């Protein structure tokens, strides 16, 4: 017998307070009209009902609404800082060489000049070459045809993002039980989330291959819980840091920078680090600890060189 129970992730979304649900939906699609319609249709019995409502809301968007939705998407190959969703979706561009990136930039600019908006494509699962070929082909479309394609692609992106939203994802939908009244829904307060990237300021380039470990604790005197880690990609970003557990109030990022600078020094024998000190890096590790508030996203970049570093809260 097939269960008709609402999946846990969708149940959490249904139970979110309106402001939290609206914020979550606007991360999926920047159209306020689209988000308002999906909010009004809660609760959803199953994901298919949510996806169908999304499709219907998208079909009803005016040209101005559609422009608002597209404004929330960065150009292909240039996801904005603190935008792990777009970076993950555009991961096909991560391995592109400099020539392909330059060509993609030119094509993006040509597309925007012709149509007046960003080139939009459902990039999930596509290679850099496939996205380049798509923008080349679509540059020849009449504006009316291209507008229809944009709407279709936006619908695909919305469905993929909604699927992530309602799955059992502790980073986005679990709660901080210490701040939730006993009478409130246990899903009314989402946890914080964290992202980072590293820029090697001595080279003016992203730092690739730096291991990053993540830890969390539920109070200033509580023990740290090691959550695991990841490594920076060619853009200097960690796209798959572990989710924060519910109740997190403090986060610690540990950057293992020494192997990165040793590898760099081996490739550049006259590097200043070797001339001046005989070592690859003065700070072998960088540890950053910061406080978080449930429901907030924290992008904490690291600006790095062999003899110093700085960090800040990005956006």
mmCIF file of C-alpha atoms in Angstrom:
data_model
loop_
_atom_site.group_PDB
_atom_site.id
_atom_site.type_symbol
_atom_site.label_atom_id
_atom_site.label_comp_id
_atom_site.label_asym_id
_atom_site.label_seq_id
_atom_site.Cartn_x
_atom_site.Cartn_y
_atom_site.Cartn_z
ATOM 1 C CA UNK A 1 0.000 0.000 0.000
ATOM 2 C CA UNK A 2 1.419 3.406 -0.979
ATOM 3 C CA UNK A 3 1.695 5.993 1.790
ATOM 4 C CA UNK A 4 -0.107 9.275 1.233
ATOM 5 C CA UNK A 5 1.750 11.111 4.018
ATOM 6 C CA UNK A 6 3.306 14.435 3.096
ATOM 7 C CA UNK A 7 7.104 14.050 2.743
ATOM 8 C CA UNK A 8 8.944 15.455 5.788
ATOM 9 C CA UNK A 9 10.762 18.156 3.833
ATOM 10 C CA UNK A 10 7.546 19.426 2.290
ATOM 11 C CA UNK A 11 5.798 19.257 5.667
ATOM 12 C CA UNK A 12 8.506 21.507 7.107
ATOM 13 C CA UNK A 13 8.045 23.981 4.257
ATOM 14 C CA UNK A 14 4.266 23.966 4.779
ATOM 15 C CA UNK A 15 4.777 24.766 8.478
ATOM 16 C CA UNK A 16 7.270 27.611 8.051
ATOM 17 C CA UNK A 17 6.160 31.045 9.197
ATOM 18 C CA UNK A 18 5.171 33.205 6.256
ATOM 19 C CA UNK A 19 8.264 35.435 6.298
ATOM 20 C CA UNK A 20 10.599 32.429 6.343
ATOM 21 C CA UNK A 21 8.683 30.637 3.597
ATOM 22 C CA UNK A 22 8.669 33.784 1.450
ATOM 23 C CA UNK A 23 12.435 34.191 1.874
ATOM 24 C CA UNK A 24 12.963 30.559 0.894
ATOM 25 C CA UNK A 25 10.788 30.924 -2.205
ATOM 26 C CA UNK A 26 12.517 34.125 -3.306
ATOM 27 C CA UNK A 27 15.793 32.228 -3.266
ATOM 28 C CA UNK A 28 14.183 29.849 -5.755
ATOM 29 C CA UNK A 29 12.730 32.575 -7.975
ATOM 30 C CA UNK A 30 13.119 36.346 -7.562
ATOM 31 C CA UNK A 31 9.592 37.127 -8.783
ATOM 32 C CA UNK A 32 7.530 38.459 -5.876
ATOM 33 C CA UNK A 33 4.277 37.624 -7.718
ATOM 34 C CA UNK A 34 5.390 34.010 -8.197
ATOM 35 C CA UNK A 35 6.381 33.687 -4.533
ATOM 36 C CA UNK A 36 3.123 35.271 -3.341
ATOM 37 C CA UNK A 37 1.031 32.806 -5.333
ATOM 38 C CA UNK A 38 2.957 29.783 -4.045
ATOM 39 C CA UNK A 39 2.626 31.061 -0.474
ATOM 40 C CA UNK A 40 -1.132 31.477 -0.858
ATOM 41 C CA UNK A 41 -1.532 27.875 -2.041
ATOM 42 C CA UNK A 42 0.043 26.271 1.041
ATOM 43 C CA UNK A 43 -0.187 23.638 2.402
ATOM 44 C CA UNK A 44 0.847 21.235 -0.370
ATOM 45 C CA UNK A 45 -0.076 17.570 -0.129
ATOM 46 C CA UNK A 46 2.841 16.393 -2.256
ATOM 47 C CA UNK A 47 5.754 17.813 -4.291
ATOM 48 C CA UNK A 48 3.860 17.443 -7.568
ATOM 49 C CA UNK A 49 1.230 19.866 -6.303
ATOM 50 C CA UNK A 50 3.968 22.373 -5.485
ATOM 51 C CA UNK A 51 5.579 21.980 -8.901
ATOM 52 C CA UNK A 52 2.230 22.343 -10.664
ATOM 53 C CA UNK A 53 1.495 25.545 -8.757
ATOM 54 C CA UNK A 54 4.934 26.845 -9.692
ATOM 55 C CA UNK A 55 4.294 26.159 -13.384
ATOM 56 C CA UNK A 56 0.888 27.854 -13.228
ATOM 57 C CA UNK A 57 2.291 30.890 -11.429
ATOM 58 C CA UNK A 58 5.105 31.177 -13.962
ATOM 59 C CA UNK A 59 2.679 31.016 -16.882
ATOM 60 C CA UNK A 60 0.791 33.968 -15.396
ATOM 61 C CA UNK A 61 3.797 36.270 -15.000
ATOM 62 C CA UNK A 62 3.704 39.537 -16.914
ATOM 63 C CA UNK A 63 6.743 40.772 -18.834
ATOM 64 C CA UNK A 64 7.686 42.946 -15.863
ATOM 65 C CA UNK A 65 7.349 39.981 -13.490
ATOM 66 C CA UNK A 66 9.485 37.862 -15.782
ATOM 67 C CA UNK A 67 12.152 40.575 -15.863
ATOM 68 C CA UNK A 68 12.143 40.620 -12.055
ATOM 69 C CA UNK A 69 12.636 36.847 -12.004
ATOM 70 C CA UNK A 70 15.512 36.991 -14.502
ATOM 71 C CA UNK A 71 17.219 39.730 -12.509
ATOM 72 C CA UNK A 72 17.839 37.156 -9.792
ATOM 73 C CA UNK A 73 20.052 35.062 -12.077
ATOM 74 C CA UNK A 74 23.727 35.921 -12.675
ATOM 75 C CA UNK A 75 25.335 35.554 -16.112
ATOM 76 C CA UNK A 76 26.529 32.063 -17.016
ATOM 77 C CA UNK A 77 30.099 31.688 -15.810
ATOM 78 C CA UNK A 78 29.858 34.552 -13.321
ATOM 79 C CA UNK A 79 27.821 33.520 -10.263
ATOM 80 C CA UNK A 80 27.791 36.251 -7.661
ATOM 81 C CA UNK A 81 29.708 36.038 -4.367
ATOM 82 C CA UNK A 82 27.647 34.266 -1.722
ATOM 83 C CA UNK A 83 25.468 32.546 -4.325
ATOM 84 C CA UNK A 84 26.198 28.827 -3.834
ATOM 85 C CA UNK A 85 22.987 27.846 -5.626
ATOM 86 C CA UNK A 86 23.981 29.430 -8.941
ATOM 87 C CA UNK A 87 27.568 28.241 -8.520
ATOM 88 C CA UNK A 88 26.340 24.674 -8.036
ATOM 89 C CA UNK A 89 24.016 24.888 -11.024
ATOM 90 C CA UNK A 90 26.772 26.320 -13.211
ATOM 91 C CA UNK A 91 29.425 23.855 -12.117
ATOM 92 C CA UNK A 92 29.813 22.837 -15.771
ATOM 93 C CA UNK A 93 31.734 26.103 -16.237
ATOM 94 C CA UNK A 94 34.202 25.298 -13.436
ATOM 95 C CA UNK A 95 36.549 23.344 -15.699
ATOM 96 C CA UNK A 96 36.340 25.695 -18.677
ATOM 97 C CA UNK A 97 39.649 27.044 -19.943
ATOM 98 C CA UNK A 98 40.396 30.761 -20.233
ATOM 99 C CA UNK A 99 39.540 30.892 -23.936
ATOM 100 C CA UNK A 100 36.108 29.367 -23.387
ATOM 101 C CA UNK A 101 35.420 31.676 -20.456
ATOM 102 C CA UNK A 102 36.375 34.693 -22.545
ATOM 103 C CA UNK A 103 34.151 33.503 -25.395
ATOM 104 C CA UNK A 104 31.273 32.966 -22.984
ATOM 105 C CA UNK A 105 31.677 36.498 -21.652
ATOM 106 C CA UNK A 106 31.525 37.932 -25.179
ATOM 107 C CA UNK A 107 28.473 35.841 -26.039
ATOM 108 C CA UNK A 108 26.716 36.875 -22.818
ATOM 109 C CA UNK A 109 27.304 40.531 -23.625
ATOM 110 C CA UNK A 110 26.096 40.082 -27.203
ATOM 111 C CA UNK A 111 22.969 38.311 -25.952
ATOM 112 C CA UNK A 112 22.180 41.038 -23.407
ATOM 113 C CA UNK A 113 22.662 43.720 -26.044
ATOM 114 C CA UNK A 114 20.277 41.942 -28.420
ATOM 115 C CA UNK A 115 17.528 40.932 -25.964
ATOM 116 C CA UNK A 116 17.977 43.346 -23.059
ATOM 117 C CA UNK A 117 18.307 40.699 -20.359
ATOM 118 C CA UNK A 118 20.644 38.005 -19.064
ATOM 119 C CA UNK A 119 21.025 34.756 -21.012
ATOM 120 C CA UNK A 120 18.984 32.267 -19.012
ATOM 121 C CA UNK A 121 19.373 28.518 -19.316
ATOM 122 C CA UNK A 122 18.833 25.578 -16.985
ATOM 123 C CA UNK A 123 22.552 24.951 -16.477
ATOM 124 C CA UNK A 124 22.237 21.903 -14.201
ATOM 125 C CA UNK A 125 24.038 18.971 -15.815
ATOM 126 C CA UNK A 126 25.252 20.983 -18.822
ATOM 127 C CA UNK A 127 28.895 21.297 -19.819
ATOM 128 C CA UNK A 128 30.544 24.621 -20.584
ATOM 129 C CA UNK A 129 30.583 23.726 -24.276
ATOM 130 C CA UNK A 130 26.884 22.922 -24.270
ATOM 131 C CA UNK A 131 26.041 26.273 -22.682
ATOM 132 C CA UNK A 132 28.254 28.114 -25.152
ATOM 133 C CA UNK A 133 26.596 26.331 -28.083
ATOM 134 C CA UNK A 134 23.153 27.157 -26.676
ATOM 135 C CA UNK A 135 23.785 30.890 -26.422
ATOM 136 C CA UNK A 136 25.285 30.880 -29.924
ATOM 137 C CA UNK A 137 22.157 29.236 -31.314
ATOM 138 C CA UNK A 138 19.700 31.380 -29.383
ATOM 139 C CA UNK A 139 21.340 34.636 -30.452
ATOM 140 C CA UNK A 140 19.627 34.141 -33.818
ATOM 141 C CA UNK A 141 16.116 33.778 -32.388
ATOM 142 C CA UNK A 142 13.421 36.421 -32.866
ATOM 143 C CA UNK A 143 12.690 38.185 -29.542
ATOM 144 C CA UNK A 144 9.212 36.592 -29.240
ATOM 145 C CA UNK A 145 10.593 33.068 -29.633
ATOM 146 C CA UNK A 146 13.441 33.750 -27.230
ATOM 147 C CA UNK A 147 11.023 35.073 -24.596
ATOM 148 C CA UNK A 148 9.152 31.785 -24.717
ATOM 149 C CA UNK A 149 12.381 29.802 -24.345
ATOM 150 C CA UNK A 150 13.376 31.937 -21.353
ATOM 151 C CA UNK A 151 10.070 31.192 -19.655
ATOM 152 C CA UNK A 152 10.533 27.462 -20.267
ATOM 153 C CA UNK A 153 14.091 27.483 -18.924
ATOM 154 C CA UNK A 154 13.014 29.437 -15.852
ATOM 155 C CA UNK A 155 10.343 26.831 -15.189
ATOM 156 C CA UNK A 156 12.968 24.064 -15.273
ATOM 157 C CA UNK A 157 15.220 25.966 -12.876
ATOM 158 C CA UNK A 158 12.330 26.635 -10.481
ATOM 159 C CA UNK A 159 11.398 22.957 -10.379
ATOM 160 C CA UNK A 160 14.972 21.882 -9.623
ATOM 161 C CA UNK A 161 15.320 24.467 -6.876
ATOM 162 C CA UNK A 162 11.948 23.610 -5.357
ATOM 163 C CA UNK A 163 12.977 19.953 -5.272
ATOM 164 C CA UNK A 164 16.027 20.930 -3.222
ATOM 165 C CA UNK A 165 13.905 23.174 -1.015
ATOM 166 C CA UNK A 166 11.481 20.469 0.060
ATOM 167 C CA UNK A 167 13.864 17.551 0.413
ATOM 168 C CA UNK A 168 15.133 16.672 3.856
ATOM 169 C CA UNK A 169 17.842 19.326 3.984
ATOM 170 C CA UNK A 170 18.881 20.310 7.504
ATOM 171 C CA UNK A 171 20.842 23.306 6.255
ATOM 172 C CA UNK A 172 17.739 25.030 4.966
ATOM 173 C CA UNK A 173 14.775 23.720 6.861
ATOM 174 C CA UNK A 174 15.722 22.321 10.285
ATOM 175 C CA UNK A 175 15.026 24.403 13.381
ATOM 176 C CA UNK A 176 16.696 25.916 16.390
ATOM 177 C CA UNK A 177 14.768 24.275 19.214
ATOM 178 C CA UNK A 178 16.213 26.646 21.830
ATOM 179 C CA UNK A 179 14.370 29.589 20.300
ATOM 180 C CA UNK A 180 11.109 27.849 19.389
ATOM 181 C CA UNK A 181 8.188 28.153 21.838
ATOM 182 C CA UNK A 182 6.598 24.868 22.889
ATOM 183 C CA UNK A 183 3.369 25.834 21.140
ATOM 184 C CA UNK A 184 5.057 26.687 17.841
ATOM 185 C CA UNK A 185 5.616 24.369 14.920
ATOM 186 C CA UNK A 186 9.034 22.674 15.222
ATOM 187 C CA UNK A 187 9.807 23.783 11.634
ATOM 188 C CA UNK A 188 9.139 27.499 12.069
ATOM 189 C CA UNK A 189 12.783 28.638 12.398
ATOM 190 C CA UNK A 190 15.361 27.505 9.820
ATOM 191 C CA UNK A 191 19.017 27.093 10.777
ATOM 192 C CA UNK A 192 21.828 29.316 9.556
ATOM 193 C CA UNK A 193 23.899 28.373 6.501
ATOM 194 C CA UNK A 194 27.513 29.070 5.586
ATOM 195 C CA UNK A 195 29.575 29.486 2.419
ATOM 196 C CA UNK A 196 33.105 30.666 1.702
ATOM 197 C CA UNK A 197 35.631 31.295 -1.023
ATOM 198 C CA UNK A 198 39.355 32.059 -1.042
ATOM 199 C CA UNK A 199 41.202 34.656 -3.097
ATOM 200 C CA UNK A 200 44.987 34.455 -3.302
ATOM 201 C CA UNK A 201 45.781 38.177 -3.242
ATOM 202 C CA UNK A 202 49.463 37.534 -4.022
ATOM 203 C CA UNK A 203 48.419 36.171 -7.415
ATOM 204 C CA UNK A 204 45.101 37.935 -7.917
ATOM 205 C CA UNK A 205 43.419 34.579 -8.529
ATOM 206 C CA UNK A 206 41.133 32.160 -6.685
ATOM 207 C CA UNK A 207 42.930 29.623 -4.494
ATOM 208 C CA UNK A 208 42.097 26.141 -5.753
ATOM 209 C CA UNK A 209 42.432 22.921 -3.765
ATOM 210 C CA UNK A 210 42.461 24.381 -0.240
ATOM 211 C CA UNK A 211 40.910 22.013 2.285
ATOM 212 C CA UNK A 212 38.249 23.634 4.485
ATOM 213 C CA UNK A 213 36.853 22.030 7.639
ATOM 214 C CA UNK A 214 33.616 23.095 9.311
ATOM 215 C CA UNK A 215 32.683 22.864 12.992
ATOM 216 C CA UNK A 216 29.709 24.153 14.979
ATOM 217 C CA UNK A 217 28.587 24.526 18.578
ATOM 218 C CA UNK A 218 25.258 25.401 20.263
ATOM 219 C CA UNK A 219 26.669 28.004 22.665
ATOM 220 C CA UNK A 220 29.817 30.015 23.527
ATOM 221 C CA UNK A 221 30.998 27.436 26.105
ATOM 222 C CA UNK A 222 29.765 24.286 24.373
ATOM 223 C CA UNK A 223 32.103 21.738 22.801
ATOM 224 C CA UNK A 224 32.785 22.036 19.090
ATOM 225 C CA UNK A 225 31.196 19.442 16.815
ATOM 226 C CA UNK A 226 33.320 18.597 13.767
ATOM 227 C CA UNK A 227 30.984 18.402 10.765
ATOM 228 C CA UNK A 228 33.410 17.517 7.973
ATOM 229 C CA UNK A 229 34.638 19.619 5.124
ATOM 230 C CA UNK A 230 35.337 20.187 1.481
ATOM 231 C CA UNK A 231 37.952 21.776 -0.785
ATOM 232 C CA UNK A 232 37.905 24.873 -2.948
ATOM 233 C CA UNK A 233 37.286 24.462 -6.669
ATOM 234 C CA UNK A 234 38.836 26.355 -9.590
ATOM 235 C CA UNK A 235 36.800 29.427 -8.603
ATOM 236 C CA UNK A 236 38.095 29.249 -5.027
ATOM 237 C CA UNK A 237 34.676 28.198 -3.718
ATOM 238 C CA UNK A 238 33.454 25.382 -1.474
ATOM 239 C CA UNK A 239 30.143 24.258 -2.942
ATOM 240 C CA UNK A 240 29.321 21.377 -0.608
ATOM 241 C CA UNK A 241 30.108 22.370 2.971
ATOM 242 C CA UNK A 242 28.161 20.233 5.472
ATOM 243 C CA UNK A 243 24.815 21.460 6.793
ATOM 244 C CA UNK A 244 24.714 23.105 10.216
ATOM 245 C CA UNK A 245 22.860 21.185 12.937
ATOM 246 C CA UNK A 246 19.873 22.733 14.629
ATOM 247 C CA UNK A 247 20.727 24.949 17.574
ATOM 248 C CA UNK A 248 24.003 26.210 16.061
ATOM 249 C CA UNK A 249 25.095 29.589 17.452
ATOM 250 C CA UNK A 250 28.805 29.591 16.539
ATOM 251 C CA UNK A 251 30.658 28.310 13.474
ATOM 252 C CA UNK A 252 34.355 27.636 12.937
ATOM 253 C CA UNK A 253 36.064 27.412 9.538
ATOM 254 C CA UNK A 254 39.555 25.885 9.410
ATOM 255 C CA UNK A 255 41.504 26.583 6.204
ATOM 256 C CA UNK A 256 44.517 24.331 5.556
ATOM 257 C CA UNK A 257 46.555 26.763 3.471
ATOM 258 C CA UNK A 258 50.083 25.373 3.804
ATOM 259 C CA UNK A 259 49.726 22.596 1.161
ATOM 260 C CA UNK A 260 48.346 25.160 -1.299
ATOM 261 C CA UNK A 261 51.327 27.521 -0.914
ATOM 262 C CA UNK A 262 53.854 24.660 -0.925
ATOM 263 C CA UNK A 263 52.476 23.456 -4.236
ATOM 264 C CA UNK A 264 52.525 26.994 -5.586
ATOM 265 C CA UNK A 265 56.115 27.543 -4.409
ATOM 266 C CA UNK A 266 57.280 24.340 -6.103
ATOM 267 C CA UNK A 267 55.868 25.631 -9.366
ATOM 268 C CA UNK A 268 57.477 29.066 -8.889
ATOM 269 C CA UNK A 269 60.968 28.582 -7.512
ATOM 270 C CA UNK A 270 61.668 32.280 -7.040
ATOM 271 C CA UNK A 271 58.523 32.880 -4.993
ATOM 272 C CA UNK A 272 58.949 35.513 -2.225
ATOM 273 C CA UNK A 273 58.119 32.898 0.403
ATOM 274 C CA UNK A 274 61.271 30.969 -0.538
ATOM 275 C CA UNK A 275 63.520 33.996 -0.885
ATOM 276 C CA UNK A 276 62.603 35.631 2.403
ATOM 277 C CA UNK A 277 61.925 32.840 4.879
ATOM 278 C CA UNK A 278 62.683 29.486 3.324
ATOM 279 C CA UNK A 279 59.167 28.319 4.063
ATOM 280 C CA UNK A 280 56.137 28.086 1.829
ATOM 281 C CA UNK A 281 53.791 29.954 4.151
ATOM 282 C CA UNK A 282 54.000 31.801 7.477
ATOM 283 C CA UNK A 283 50.470 30.818 8.601
ATOM 284 C CA UNK A 284 50.048 27.072 7.885
ATOM 285 C CA UNK A 285 46.410 27.174 8.991
ATOM 286 C CA UNK A 286 43.781 29.886 9.271
ATOM 287 C CA UNK A 287 40.917 29.517 11.727
ATOM 288 C CA UNK A 288 37.878 31.789 11.652
ATOM 289 C CA UNK A 289 35.154 31.665 14.320
ATOM 290 C CA UNK A 290 31.939 33.655 14.088
ATOM 291 C CA UNK A 291 28.454 33.833 15.605
ATOM 292 C CA UNK A 292 25.351 32.995 13.567
ATOM 293 C CA UNK A 293 21.634 33.607 13.848
ATOM 294 C CA UNK A 294 19.066 30.989 12.728
ATOM 295 C CA UNK A 295 17.648 31.690 9.289
ATOM 296 C CA UNK A 296 20.596 33.844 8.143
ATOM 297 C CA UNK A 297 23.134 32.964 5.450
ATOM 298 C CA UNK A 298 26.784 33.790 6.162
ATOM 299 C CA UNK A 299 29.289 34.113 3.331
ATOM 300 C CA UNK A 300 32.759 34.446 4.872
ATOM 301 C CA UNK A 301 35.509 34.917 2.266
ATOM 302 C CA UNK A 302 39.226 34.576 3.000
ATOM 303 C CA UNK A 303 41.742 36.952 1.374
ATOM 304 C CA UNK A 304 45.057 35.151 1.532
ATOM 305 C CA UNK A 305 48.774 35.688 0.872
ATOM 306 C CA UNK A 306 51.874 33.851 2.182
ATOM 307 C CA UNK A 307 52.397 36.290 5.075
ATOM 308 C CA UNK A 308 48.935 37.489 6.000
ATOM 309 C CA UNK A 309 45.202 37.118 5.583
ATOM 310 C CA UNK A 310 41.918 38.875 6.226
ATOM 311 C CA UNK A 311 38.300 37.788 6.420
ATOM 312 C CA UNK A 312 34.958 39.544 6.347
ATOM 313 C CA UNK A 313 31.257 38.817 6.128
ATOM 314 C CA UNK A 314 30.308 39.004 2.476
ATOM 315 C CA UNK A 315 26.896 39.055 0.881
#
